[in-house]
Amino acid sequence: MKDLLQVQDYLFSHFDVGDWEGEEEQVAETLNELIHFAWDLLPDDLDCETIDEIINGIWEHLRGDTALLDAEFEELTDWVTQYVHSSLDEQM
């Protein structure tokens, strides 16, 4: 069902992320890269509601977390991988 959705619908602009003391563009860019990364991990036959919950959950978990600026990208992708797999396990 992933083909019914588009990853672009979940991406953020620097206006969407709130105040990050001048780092809004970096936060949006990192968040969008993580969303693309998560999107690629999701199975093609996953239902739209679950996809929506998982992708939106990334921002819910990272909102206001300085890890978006301070952590290495590999650390963030490791977290996203764990989050996606954990979320998919909960759906089973």
PDB file of C-alpha atoms in Angstrom:
ATOM      1  CA  MET A   1       0.000   0.000   0.000  1.00  0.00           C
ATOM      2  CA  LYS A   2       3.064   2.219   0.187  1.00  0.00           C
ATOM      3  CA  ASP A   3       2.487   3.061  -3.472  1.00  0.00           C
ATOM      4  CA  LEU A   4      -0.689   4.955  -2.450  1.00  0.00           C
ATOM      5  CA  LEU A   5       1.391   7.437  -0.443  1.00  0.00           C
ATOM      6  CA  GLN A   6       4.304   9.708  -1.293  1.00  0.00           C
ATOM      7  CA  VAL A   7       7.236  10.397   0.982  1.00  0.00           C
ATOM      8  CA  GLN A   8       7.108  14.061  -0.055  1.00  0.00           C
ATOM      9  CA  ASP A   9       3.858  14.430   1.884  1.00  0.00           C
ATOM     10  CA  TYR A  10       5.779  13.826   5.118  1.00  0.00           C
ATOM     11  CA  LEU A  11       8.741  16.128   4.564  1.00  0.00           C
ATOM     12  CA  PHE A  12       9.371  19.292   6.570  1.00  0.00           C
ATOM     13  CA  SER A  13      10.456  22.775   5.618  1.00  0.00           C
ATOM     14  CA  HIS A  14      12.438  24.976   7.962  1.00  0.00           C
ATOM     15  CA  PHE A  15       9.149  26.727   8.786  1.00  0.00           C
ATOM     16  CA  ASP A  16       7.611  23.473  10.081  1.00  0.00           C
ATOM     17  CA  VAL A  17      10.177  22.518  12.717  1.00  0.00           C
ATOM     18  CA  GLY A  18       9.768  25.458  15.075  1.00  0.00           C
ATOM     19  CA  ASP A  19      12.480  27.534  16.701  1.00  0.00           C
ATOM     20  CA  TRP A  20      15.929  25.963  16.729  1.00  0.00           C
ATOM     21  CA  GLU A  21      17.880  29.173  17.336  1.00  0.00           C
ATOM     22  CA  GLY A  22      18.861  29.640  13.711  1.00  0.00           C
ATOM     23  CA  GLU A  23      19.374  25.933  12.953  1.00  0.00           C
ATOM     24  CA  GLU A  24      15.898  25.323  11.500  1.00  0.00           C
ATOM     25  CA  GLU A  25      17.193  24.516   8.009  1.00  0.00           C
ATOM     26  CA  GLN A  26      19.662  21.948   9.349  1.00  0.00           C
ATOM     27  CA  VAL A  27      17.003  20.347  11.538  1.00  0.00           C
ATOM     28  CA  ALA A  28      14.559  20.128   8.620  1.00  0.00           C
ATOM     29  CA  GLU A  29      17.238  18.691   6.325  1.00  0.00           C
ATOM     30  CA  THR A  30      18.301  16.051   8.856  1.00  0.00           C
ATOM     31  CA  LEU A  31      14.702  15.164   9.650  1.00  0.00           C
ATOM     32  CA  ASN A  32      13.871  14.799   5.950  1.00  0.00           C
ATOM     33  CA  GLU A  33      16.878  12.544   5.411  1.00  0.00           C
ATOM     34  CA  LEU A  34      15.708  10.385   8.301  1.00  0.00           C
ATOM     35  CA  ILE A  35      12.191  10.232   6.873  1.00  0.00           C
ATOM     36  CA  HIS A  36      13.571   9.099   3.502  1.00  0.00           C
ATOM     37  CA  PHE A  37      15.702   6.523   5.295  1.00  0.00           C
ATOM     38  CA  ALA A  38      12.695   5.206   7.249  1.00  0.00           C
ATOM     39  CA  TRP A  39      10.561   5.170   4.099  1.00  0.00           C
ATOM     40  CA  ASP A  40      13.030   2.837   2.429  1.00  0.00           C
ATOM     41  CA  LEU A  41      12.833   0.460   5.405  1.00  0.00           C
ATOM     42  CA  LEU A  42       9.046   0.137   5.264  1.00  0.00           C
ATOM     43  CA  PRO A  43       7.600  -2.880   3.434  1.00  0.00           C
ATOM     44  CA  ASP A  44       5.724  -2.069   0.227  1.00  0.00           C
ATOM     45  CA  ASP A  45       2.604  -3.918   1.406  1.00  0.00           C
ATOM     46  CA  LEU A  46       2.322  -2.078   4.731  1.00  0.00           C
ATOM     47  CA  ASP A  47      -1.056  -0.402   5.257  1.00  0.00           C
ATOM     48  CA  CYS A  48      -1.292   3.373   4.919  1.00  0.00           C
ATOM     49  CA  GLU A  49      -2.339   3.963   8.530  1.00  0.00           C
ATOM     50  CA  THR A  50       0.725   2.179   9.898  1.00  0.00           C
ATOM     51  CA  ILE A  51       3.026   4.022   7.509  1.00  0.00           C
ATOM     52  CA  ASP A  52       1.491   7.292   8.630  1.00  0.00           C
ATOM     53  CA  GLU A  53       1.943   6.425  12.312  1.00  0.00           C
ATOM     54  CA  ILE A  54       5.570   5.351  11.893  1.00  0.00           C
ATOM     55  CA  ILE A  55       6.685   8.288   9.762  1.00  0.00           C
ATOM     56  CA  ASN A  56       4.885  10.857  11.916  1.00  0.00           C
ATOM     57  CA  GLY A  57       6.255   9.149  15.008  1.00  0.00           C
ATOM     58  CA  ILE A  58       9.803  10.026  13.992  1.00  0.00           C
ATOM     59  CA  TRP A  59       9.087  13.716  14.462  1.00  0.00           C
ATOM     60  CA  GLU A  60       7.072  13.060  17.608  1.00  0.00           C
ATOM     61  CA  HIS A  61      10.046  11.291  19.175  1.00  0.00           C
ATOM     62  CA  LEU A  62      12.719  13.713  17.973  1.00  0.00           C
ATOM     63  CA  ARG A  63      10.795  16.979  18.384  1.00  0.00           C
ATOM     64  CA  GLY A  64      12.905  19.289  20.482  1.00  0.00           C
ATOM     65  CA  ASP A  65      15.711  16.729  20.808  1.00  0.00           C
ATOM     66  CA  THR A  66      19.114  18.292  20.275  1.00  0.00           C
ATOM     67  CA  ALA A  67      20.276  14.957  18.864  1.00  0.00           C
ATOM     68  CA  LEU A  68      19.021  16.268  15.518  1.00  0.00           C
ATOM     69  CA  LEU A  69      21.923  18.726  15.660  1.00  0.00           C
ATOM     70  CA  ASP A  70      24.453  17.005  17.899  1.00  0.00           C
ATOM     71  CA  ALA A  71      24.392  13.308  16.992  1.00  0.00           C
ATOM     72  CA  GLU A  72      26.240  11.717  14.112  1.00  0.00           C
ATOM     73  CA  PHE A  73      23.932  10.864  11.219  1.00  0.00           C
ATOM     74  CA  GLU A  74      24.795   7.173  11.610  1.00  0.00           C
ATOM     75  CA  GLU A  75      23.571   7.278  15.216  1.00  0.00           C
ATOM     76  CA  LEU A  76      20.299   8.803  14.052  1.00  0.00           C
ATOM     77  CA  THR A  77      19.822   6.207  11.319  1.00  0.00           C
ATOM     78  CA  ASP A  78      20.539   3.457  13.856  1.00  0.00           C
ATOM     79  CA  TRP A  79      17.787   4.911  16.044  1.00  0.00           C
ATOM     80  CA  VAL A  80      15.389   5.140  13.066  1.00  0.00           C
ATOM     81  CA  THR A  81      16.126   1.531  12.107  1.00  0.00           C
ATOM     82  CA  GLN A  82      15.382   0.384  15.650  1.00  0.00           C
ATOM     83  CA  TYR A  83      12.252   2.551  15.827  1.00  0.00           C
ATOM     84  CA  VAL A  84      10.865   1.263  12.516  1.00  0.00           C
ATOM     85  CA  HIS A  85      11.572  -2.385  13.349  1.00  0.00           C
ATOM     86  CA  SER A  86      10.088  -1.982  16.822  1.00  0.00           C
ATOM     87  CA  SER A  87       6.983  -0.296  15.389  1.00  0.00           C
ATOM     88  CA  LEU A  88       6.548  -3.026  12.803  1.00  0.00           C
ATOM     89  CA  ASP A  89       6.917  -5.725  15.489  1.00  0.00           C
ATOM     90  CA  GLU A  90       4.150  -4.044  17.501  1.00  0.00           C
ATOM     91  CA  GLN A  91       1.856  -4.253  14.460  1.00  0.00           C
ATOM     92  CA  MET A  92       2.330  -7.997  14.152  1.00  0.00           C
TER      93      MET A  92
END
